[in-house]
Amino acid sequence: MYDYLLYGKDNYPVDRALGDAVMREARQARPSALANRAFMHRAIRYLAEEAGIRQFLDIGTGIPTEPNLHQVAQDVAPECRVVYVDNDPLVLAHARALMASTQQGRTAFISADMRDPESILADPALRDTLDLSRPVALSAIAVLHFVSDLTAARKILATLTDALAPGSHLVVSHATHDIDPKRASAAASVYQKSNATGWVTTRTHAEIATLFDGCELVPPGVVRVDAWRPDGLVEVGCKGRAWVYGGVGRLKGAAA
Ligand SMILES: C[S@@+](CC[C@H](N)C(=O)[O-])C[C@H]1O[C@@H](n2cnc3c(N)ncnc32)[C@H](O)[C@@H]1O
């Protein structure tokens, strides 16, 4: 359904029907998805270009949509290494497209559920691809709203970030109902009623900001994704319409 909202080609009638039903309740769903994807591009570019990050762990990757995270990072530095994680078998089926790394870099895909973060950390593909003694950017982009309990979502992040070295960063984006609670709730209930997808829990700015506890936020902090370091290009048509907050933080205590 996210692929349909992004005008992608890898979606099915059931995705389109559900996407249309969500958009009937909240037409901001599509600009939110587009602005979210553009946020991912700008945040990853920032991390590779300005923060000097060369290793990425991406939780809840989604179906490949070019440019994918590794393509953004490797465009800045071809040696970047990326581990993707998703629990959807359909994403696994498309994983080959996520493996098209530069020769200097490397990518891997782990089929795992983020609600079991220990299994991600224990996966040999993670250690084969990333050197956890060096900084990593952990990204959880538009995925934590599939975890209904905020404490559980925070625990997932804490378990993963605890394994990361000084200088590591966190990128999160998350759907919100702050802007129009009634319509956001109607749109979320379309997911709730569907068997085809997970339960969506939208949250407030204050709740989403707690996901960055233990981080020093990179300016401008946690903001609507279209307002995070806009580059004047990709957010055309989405400006001021994203019902998603996002931000980038640097793990505190990081020495490098
Ligand atoms: C809305 S897409 C976001 C894709 C990409 N991160 C982006 O923002 O462009 C959410 C993805 O999270 C994945 N996902 C949802 N729950 C998950 C879980 N418990 N473990 C791993 N992946 C999950 C879904 O399969 C889907 O591919």
mmCIF file of C-alpha atoms and ligand atoms in Angstrom:
data_model
loop_
_atom_site.group_PDB
_atom_site.id
_atom_site.type_symbol
_atom_site.label_atom_id
_atom_site.label_comp_id
_atom_site.label_asym_id
_atom_site.label_seq_id
_atom_site.Cartn_x
_atom_site.Cartn_y
_atom_site.Cartn_z
ATOM 1 C CA MET A 1 0.000 0.000 0.000
ATOM 2 C CA TYR A 2 2.908 2.348 0.777
ATOM 3 C CA ASP A 3 4.262 1.551 -2.698
ATOM 4 C CA TYR A 4 0.890 2.572 -4.178
ATOM 5 C CA LEU A 5 0.925 5.832 -2.205
ATOM 6 C CA LEU A 6 4.436 6.472 -3.585
ATOM 7 C CA TYR A 7 3.154 5.925 -7.165
ATOM 8 C CA GLY A 8 5.280 2.733 -7.314
ATOM 9 C CA LYS A 9 4.756 -0.256 -9.617
ATOM 10 C CA ASP A 10 4.924 -3.092 -7.082
ATOM 11 C CA ASN A 11 1.387 -3.064 -5.724
ATOM 12 C CA TYR A 12 -1.728 -5.174 -6.095
ATOM 13 C CA PRO A 13 -5.477 -4.449 -6.337
ATOM 14 C CA VAL A 14 -5.868 -5.063 -2.595
ATOM 15 C CA ASP A 15 -3.168 -2.447 -1.867
ATOM 16 C CA ARG A 16 -4.786 0.069 -4.194
ATOM 17 C CA ALA A 17 -8.238 -0.497 -2.710
ATOM 18 C CA LEU A 18 -6.908 -0.050 0.808
ATOM 19 C CA GLY A 19 -4.827 2.968 -0.175
ATOM 20 C CA ASP A 20 -7.860 4.595 -1.784
ATOM 21 C CA ALA A 21 -9.925 3.863 1.344
ATOM 22 C CA VAL A 22 -7.283 5.515 3.532
ATOM 23 C CA MET A 23 -7.123 8.521 1.180
ATOM 24 C CA ARG A 24 -10.902 8.888 1.284
ATOM 25 C CA GLU A 25 -10.556 9.444 5.042
ATOM 26 C CA ALA A 26 -7.405 11.539 4.842
ATOM 27 C CA ARG A 27 -6.117 12.716 1.503
ATOM 28 C CA GLN A 28 -2.869 13.665 3.287
ATOM 29 C CA ALA A 29 -1.877 9.978 3.220
ATOM 30 C CA ARG A 30 -0.182 10.298 -0.173
ATOM 31 C CA PRO A 31 1.703 13.575 0.458
ATOM 32 C CA SER A 32 2.672 12.104 3.828
ATOM 33 C CA ALA A 33 4.170 9.005 2.166
ATOM 34 C CA LEU A 34 5.965 11.069 -0.495
ATOM 35 C CA ALA A 35 7.301 13.556 2.046
ATOM 36 C CA ASN A 36 8.400 10.691 4.299
ATOM 37 C CA ARG A 37 10.379 9.031 1.522
ATOM 38 C CA ALA A 38 11.986 12.370 0.636
ATOM 39 C CA PHE A 39 12.862 12.850 4.324
ATOM 40 C CA MET A 40 14.644 9.484 4.237
ATOM 41 C CA HIS A 41 16.720 10.676 1.279
ATOM 42 C CA ARG A 42 17.701 13.964 2.934
ATOM 43 C CA ALA A 43 18.407 12.413 6.355
ATOM 44 C CA ILE A 44 20.632 9.683 4.880
ATOM 45 C CA ARG A 45 22.426 12.197 2.670
ATOM 46 C CA TYR A 46 23.001 14.387 5.739
ATOM 47 C CA LEU A 47 24.408 11.412 7.674
ATOM 48 C CA ALA A 48 26.781 10.345 4.886
ATOM 49 C CA GLU A 49 27.793 13.832 3.799
ATOM 50 C CA GLU A 50 27.881 15.872 6.996
ATOM 51 C CA ALA A 51 28.078 13.358 9.859
ATOM 52 C CA GLY A 52 30.560 11.094 8.020
ATOM 53 C CA ILE A 53 28.552 7.909 8.638
ATOM 54 C CA ARG A 54 29.525 4.936 6.471
ATOM 55 C CA GLN A 55 27.393 2.156 8.022
ATOM 56 C CA PHE A 56 23.607 1.959 8.119
ATOM 57 C CA LEU A 57 21.110 -0.396 9.770
ATOM 58 C CA ASP A 58 17.632 0.172 8.349
ATOM 59 C CA ILE A 59 14.649 -1.364 10.142
ATOM 60 C CA GLY A 60 11.368 -1.645 8.189
ATOM 61 C CA THR A 61 12.884 -1.083 4.769
ATOM 62 C CA GLY A 62 9.827 -1.585 2.576
ATOM 63 C CA ILE A 63 9.636 -2.634 -1.052
ATOM 64 C CA PRO A 64 12.558 -1.195 -3.031
ATOM 65 C CA THR A 65 11.799 2.261 -4.465
ATOM 66 C CA GLU A 66 14.663 4.012 -6.189
ATOM 67 C CA PRO A 67 16.675 5.598 -4.886
ATOM 68 C CA ASN A 68 16.903 3.170 -1.988
ATOM 69 C CA LEU A 69 18.787 4.031 1.174
ATOM 70 C CA HIS A 70 22.064 2.405 0.035
ATOM 71 C CA GLN A 71 21.938 4.277 -3.255
ATOM 72 C CA VAL A 72 21.612 7.615 -1.437
ATOM 73 C CA ALA A 73 24.472 6.773 0.942
ATOM 74 C CA GLN A 74 26.719 5.244 -1.726
ATOM 75 C CA ASP A 75 26.144 8.210 -3.984
ATOM 76 C CA VAL A 76 27.963 10.228 -1.311
ATOM 77 C CA ALA A 77 30.511 7.545 -0.382
ATOM 78 C CA PRO A 78 30.589 4.328 -2.479
ATOM 79 C CA GLU A 79 32.137 2.374 0.398
ATOM 80 C CA CYS A 80 28.982 2.673 2.545
ATOM 81 C CA ARG A 81 27.619 -0.558 3.995
ATOM 82 C CA VAL A 82 23.929 -1.099 4.602
ATOM 83 C CA VAL A 83 21.927 -3.811 6.371
ATOM 84 C CA TYR A 84 18.217 -3.836 5.623
ATOM 85 C CA VAL A 85 15.620 -5.500 7.878
ATOM 86 C CA ASP A 86 11.955 -6.204 7.153
ATOM 87 C CA ASN A 87 9.499 -8.929 8.162
ATOM 88 C CA ASP A 88 7.279 -8.800 5.066
ATOM 89 C CA PRO A 89 7.873 -11.808 2.759
ATOM 90 C CA LEU A 90 7.087 -9.565 -0.207
ATOM 91 C CA VAL A 91 10.007 -7.298 0.700
ATOM 92 C CA LEU A 92 12.188 -10.413 0.973
ATOM 93 C CA ALA A 93 11.076 -11.385 -2.532
ATOM 94 C CA HIS A 94 12.301 -8.014 -3.809
ATOM 95 C CA ALA A 95 15.498 -8.052 -1.751
ATOM 96 C CA ARG A 96 17.731 -8.620 -4.774
ATOM 97 C CA ALA A 97 17.166 -4.981 -5.765
ATOM 98 C CA LEU A 98 18.472 -3.962 -2.350
ATOM 99 C CA MET A 99 21.668 -5.937 -2.892
ATOM 100 C CA ALA A 100 22.802 -4.014 -5.959
ATOM 101 C CA SER A 101 25.635 -2.423 -4.021
ATOM 102 C CA THR A 102 28.619 -0.558 -5.375
ATOM 103 C CA GLN A 103 31.744 -2.753 -5.571
ATOM 104 C CA GLN A 104 33.395 -0.775 -2.780
ATOM 105 C CA GLY A 105 30.384 -1.029 -0.468
ATOM 106 C CA ARG A 106 28.145 -3.853 0.647
ATOM 107 C CA THR A 107 24.486 -4.467 1.406
ATOM 108 C CA ALA A 108 22.652 -7.284 3.148
ATOM 109 C CA PHE A 109 19.025 -8.108 3.866
ATOM 110 C CA ILE A 110 17.788 -9.723 7.066
ATOM 111 C CA SER A 111 14.284 -11.119 7.179
ATOM 112 C CA ALA A 112 13.338 -10.439 10.792
ATOM 113 C CA ASP A 113 10.747 -8.880 13.050
ATOM 114 C CA MET A 114 11.929 -5.724 14.789
ATOM 115 C CA ARG A 115 9.887 -6.718 17.858
ATOM 116 C CA ASP A 116 12.679 -9.244 18.408
ATOM 117 C CA PRO A 117 15.670 -6.893 18.121
ATOM 118 C CA GLU A 118 18.018 -9.461 19.672
ATOM 119 C CA SER A 119 17.467 -11.698 16.632
ATOM 120 C CA ILE A 120 18.575 -8.836 14.371
ATOM 121 C CA LEU A 121 21.722 -8.289 16.433
ATOM 122 C CA ALA A 122 22.456 -12.027 16.443
ATOM 123 C CA ASP A 123 22.074 -12.440 12.682
ATOM 124 C CA PRO A 124 25.446 -13.316 11.080
ATOM 125 C CA ALA A 125 24.641 -11.053 8.113
ATOM 126 C CA LEU A 126 24.712 -8.056 10.447
ATOM 127 C CA ARG A 127 28.186 -8.795 11.796
ATOM 128 C CA ASP A 128 29.468 -9.805 8.338
ATOM 129 C CA THR A 129 28.398 -6.474 6.896
ATOM 130 C CA LEU A 130 28.766 -3.936 9.695
ATOM 131 C CA ASP A 131 31.617 -3.314 12.109
ATOM 132 C CA LEU A 132 29.787 -2.494 15.335
ATOM 133 C CA SER A 133 32.929 -1.013 16.872
ATOM 134 C CA ARG A 134 32.481 1.875 14.418
ATOM 135 C CA PRO A 135 29.561 4.352 14.131
ATOM 136 C CA VAL A 136 26.312 3.161 12.587
ATOM 137 C CA ALA A 137 23.171 5.089 11.667
ATOM 138 C CA LEU A 138 20.115 3.172 12.837
ATOM 139 C CA SER A 139 17.003 4.130 10.860
ATOM 140 C CA ALA A 140 13.418 3.283 11.764
ATOM 141 C CA ILE A 141 11.523 5.258 9.154
ATOM 142 C CA ALA A 142 7.731 5.051 9.092
ATOM 143 C CA VAL A 143 7.764 1.751 10.942
ATOM 144 C CA LEU A 144 7.408 2.364 14.692
ATOM 145 C CA HIS A 145 3.732 3.297 14.294
ATOM 146 C CA PHE A 146 3.217 -0.429 13.677
ATOM 147 C CA VAL A 147 4.126 -1.013 17.335
ATOM 148 C CA SER A 148 1.063 -0.209 19.431
ATOM 149 C CA ASP A 149 2.860 0.132 22.766
ATOM 150 C CA LEU A 150 5.171 3.172 22.995
ATOM 151 C CA THR A 151 7.294 1.588 25.725
ATOM 152 C CA ALA A 152 7.831 -1.437 23.493
ATOM 153 C CA ALA A 153 8.831 0.829 20.586
ATOM 154 C CA ARG A 154 11.328 2.624 22.829
ATOM 155 C CA LYS A 155 12.697 -0.698 24.020
ATOM 156 C CA ILE A 156 13.315 -1.862 20.437
ATOM 157 C CA LEU A 157 15.360 1.271 19.786
ATOM 158 C CA ALA A 158 17.182 1.012 23.127
ATOM 159 C CA THR A 159 18.184 -2.621 22.498
ATOM 160 C CA LEU A 160 19.542 -1.790 19.064
ATOM 161 C CA THR A 161 21.283 1.475 19.990
ATOM 162 C CA ASP A 162 22.897 -0.145 23.049
ATOM 163 C CA ALA A 163 24.855 -2.316 20.604
ATOM 164 C CA LEU A 164 26.174 0.691 18.668
ATOM 165 C CA ALA A 165 29.507 2.506 18.969
ATOM 166 C CA PRO A 166 30.143 6.131 19.930
ATOM 167 C CA GLY A 167 29.365 8.493 17.068
ATOM 168 C CA SER A 168 26.297 6.480 16.036
ATOM 169 C CA HIS A 169 23.072 8.195 15.004
ATOM 170 C CA LEU A 170 19.339 7.492 15.002
ATOM 171 C CA VAL A 171 16.797 8.442 12.321
ATOM 172 C CA VAL A 172 13.093 8.059 13.071
ATOM 173 C CA SER A 173 9.899 9.128 11.345
ATOM 174 C CA HIS A 174 6.446 8.347 12.664
ATOM 175 C CA ALA A 175 2.802 9.093 11.737
ATOM 176 C CA THR A 176 0.968 11.619 13.889
ATOM 177 C CA HIS A 177 -2.638 12.627 14.580
ATOM 178 C CA ASP A 178 -1.675 16.065 15.936
ATOM 179 C CA ILE A 179 -2.763 17.980 12.859
ATOM 180 C CA ASP A 180 -6.280 16.554 12.484
ATOM 181 C CA PRO A 181 -7.049 13.932 15.157
ATOM 182 C CA LYS A 182 -10.488 13.032 13.775
ATOM 183 C CA ARG A 183 -9.410 12.333 10.211
ATOM 184 C CA ALA A 184 -6.160 10.691 11.287
ATOM 185 C CA SER A 185 -8.121 8.336 13.489
ATOM 186 C CA ALA A 186 -10.558 7.538 10.650
ATOM 187 C CA ALA A 187 -7.628 6.780 8.335
ATOM 188 C CA ALA A 188 -5.922 4.600 10.966
ATOM 189 C CA SER A 189 -9.139 2.667 11.486
ATOM 190 C CA VAL A 190 -9.043 1.608 7.811
ATOM 191 C CA TYR A 191 -5.775 -0.208 8.619
ATOM 192 C CA GLN A 192 -7.298 -1.563 11.823
ATOM 193 C CA LYS A 193 -10.248 -3.097 9.959
ATOM 194 C CA SER A 194 -8.095 -4.625 7.243
ATOM 195 C CA ASN A 195 -6.622 -8.092 7.459
ATOM 196 C CA ALA A 196 -4.012 -7.122 4.909
ATOM 197 C CA THR A 197 -1.846 -4.906 7.033
ATOM 198 C CA GLY A 198 -0.740 -4.094 10.532
ATOM 199 C CA TRP A 199 -2.329 -2.000 13.212
ATOM 200 C CA VAL A 200 -1.294 1.674 12.983
ATOM 201 C CA THR A 201 -0.863 3.733 16.137
ATOM 202 C CA THR A 202 -0.438 7.421 15.388
ATOM 203 C CA ARG A 203 1.190 9.480 18.149
ATOM 204 C CA THR A 204 1.663 13.042 19.343
ATOM 205 C CA HIS A 205 4.783 15.113 18.856
ATOM 206 C CA ALA A 206 5.653 14.722 22.555
ATOM 207 C CA GLU A 207 5.329 10.929 22.339
ATOM 208 C CA ILE A 208 7.378 10.698 19.156
ATOM 209 C CA ALA A 209 10.080 12.953 20.633
ATOM 210 C CA THR A 210 10.608 10.393 23.442
ATOM 211 C CA LEU A 211 11.900 7.962 20.814
ATOM 212 C CA PHE A 212 14.985 10.200 20.733
ATOM 213 C CA ASP A 213 15.665 9.957 24.479
ATOM 214 C CA GLY A 214 19.395 9.410 24.862
ATOM 215 C CA CYS A 215 20.126 11.405 21.706
ATOM 216 C CA GLU A 216 21.261 14.909 21.026
ATOM 217 C CA LEU A 217 18.926 16.115 18.279
ATOM 218 C CA VAL A 218 20.401 17.450 15.062
ATOM 219 C CA PRO A 219 18.712 20.795 14.157
ATOM 220 C CA PRO A 220 15.860 21.414 13.449
ATOM 221 C CA GLY A 221 14.883 18.611 15.880
ATOM 222 C CA VAL A 222 11.702 16.580 15.566
ATOM 223 C CA VAL A 223 9.531 18.354 12.993
ATOM 224 C CA ARG A 224 7.070 17.495 10.254
ATOM 225 C CA VAL A 225 9.161 15.570 7.742
ATOM 226 C CA ASP A 226 8.685 18.056 4.917
ATOM 227 C CA ALA A 227 10.228 20.726 7.182
ATOM 228 C CA TRP A 228 13.353 18.709 8.052
ATOM 229 C CA ARG A 229 16.165 20.448 6.161
ATOM 230 C CA PRO A 230 14.044 20.938 3.016
ATOM 231 C CA ASP A 231 16.022 21.156 -0.199
ATOM 232 C CA GLY A 232 13.299 22.865 -2.201
ATOM 233 C CA LEU A 233 12.919 19.926 -4.589
ATOM 234 C CA VAL A 234 11.251 16.773 -3.434
ATOM 235 C CA GLU A 235 8.739 18.299 -1.084
ATOM 236 C CA VAL A 236 6.962 20.167 -3.869
ATOM 237 C CA GLY A 237 3.288 19.328 -3.449
ATOM 238 C CA CYS A 238 3.857 17.936 0.032
ATOM 239 C CA LYS A 239 4.867 21.092 1.864
ATOM 240 C CA GLY A 240 2.817 21.503 5.030
ATOM 241 C CA ARG A 241 0.772 18.377 4.233
ATOM 242 C CA ALA A 242 2.753 15.601 5.910
ATOM 243 C CA TRP A 243 1.156 13.994 8.942
ATOM 244 C CA VAL A 244 4.510 12.513 9.887
ATOM 245 C CA TYR A 245 7.177 13.753 12.285
ATOM 246 C CA GLY A 246 10.817 12.922 11.822
ATOM 247 C CA GLY A 247 14.235 13.736 13.113
ATOM 248 C CA VAL A 248 17.860 12.723 13.397
ATOM 249 C CA GLY A 249 19.738 12.347 16.674
ATOM 250 C CA ARG A 250 23.296 11.631 17.677
ATOM 251 C CA LEU A 251 23.572 9.087 20.458
ATOM 252 C CA LYS A 252 24.700 10.825 23.631
ATOM 253 C CA GLY A 253 27.984 9.832 25.138
ATOM 254 C CA ALA A 254 29.300 9.456 21.638
ATOM 255 C CA ALA A 255 32.928 10.427 21.584
ATOM 256 C CA ALA A 256 33.740 10.633 17.913
HETATM 257 C C1 LIG B 1 5.584 2.261 5.504
HETATM 258 S S1 LIG B 1 6.854 1.120 5.111
HETATM 259 C C2 LIG B 1 8.291 2.160 5.295
HETATM 260 C C3 LIG B 1 9.388 1.861 4.300
HETATM 261 C C4 LIG B 1 10.622 2.748 4.407
HETATM 262 N N1 LIG B 1 11.224 2.654 5.754
HETATM 263 C C5 LIG B 1 10.303 4.192 4.119
HETATM 264 O O1 LIG B 1 10.025 4.937 5.067
HETATM 265 O O2 LIG B 1 10.276 4.595 2.948
HETATM 266 C C6 LIG B 1 6.923 0.126 6.589
HETATM 267 C C7 LIG B 1 7.730 -1.155 6.453
HETATM 268 O O3 LIG B 1 7.938 -1.665 7.771
HETATM 269 C C8 LIG B 1 7.811 -3.064 7.730
HETATM 270 N N2 LIG B 1 7.446 -3.568 9.057
HETATM 271 C C9 LIG B 1 6.271 -3.402 9.727
HETATM 272 N N3 LIG B 1 6.293 -4.050 10.901
HETATM 273 C C10 LIG B 1 7.525 -4.624 10.988
HETATM 274 C C11 LIG B 1 8.155 -5.439 11.973
HETATM 275 N N4 LIG B 1 7.513 -5.792 13.078
HETATM 276 N N5 LIG B 1 9.425 -5.856 11.737
HETATM 277 C C12 LIG B 1 10.074 -5.517 10.594
HETATM 278 N N6 LIG B 1 9.529 -4.760 9.635
HETATM 279 C C13 LIG B 1 8.271 -4.316 9.821
HETATM 280 C C14 LIG B 1 6.711 -3.320 6.713
HETATM 281 O O4 LIG B 1 6.794 -4.638 6.202
HETATM 282 C C15 LIG B 1 7.018 -2.245 5.669
HETATM 283 O O5 LIG B 1 7.858 -2.757 4.671
#
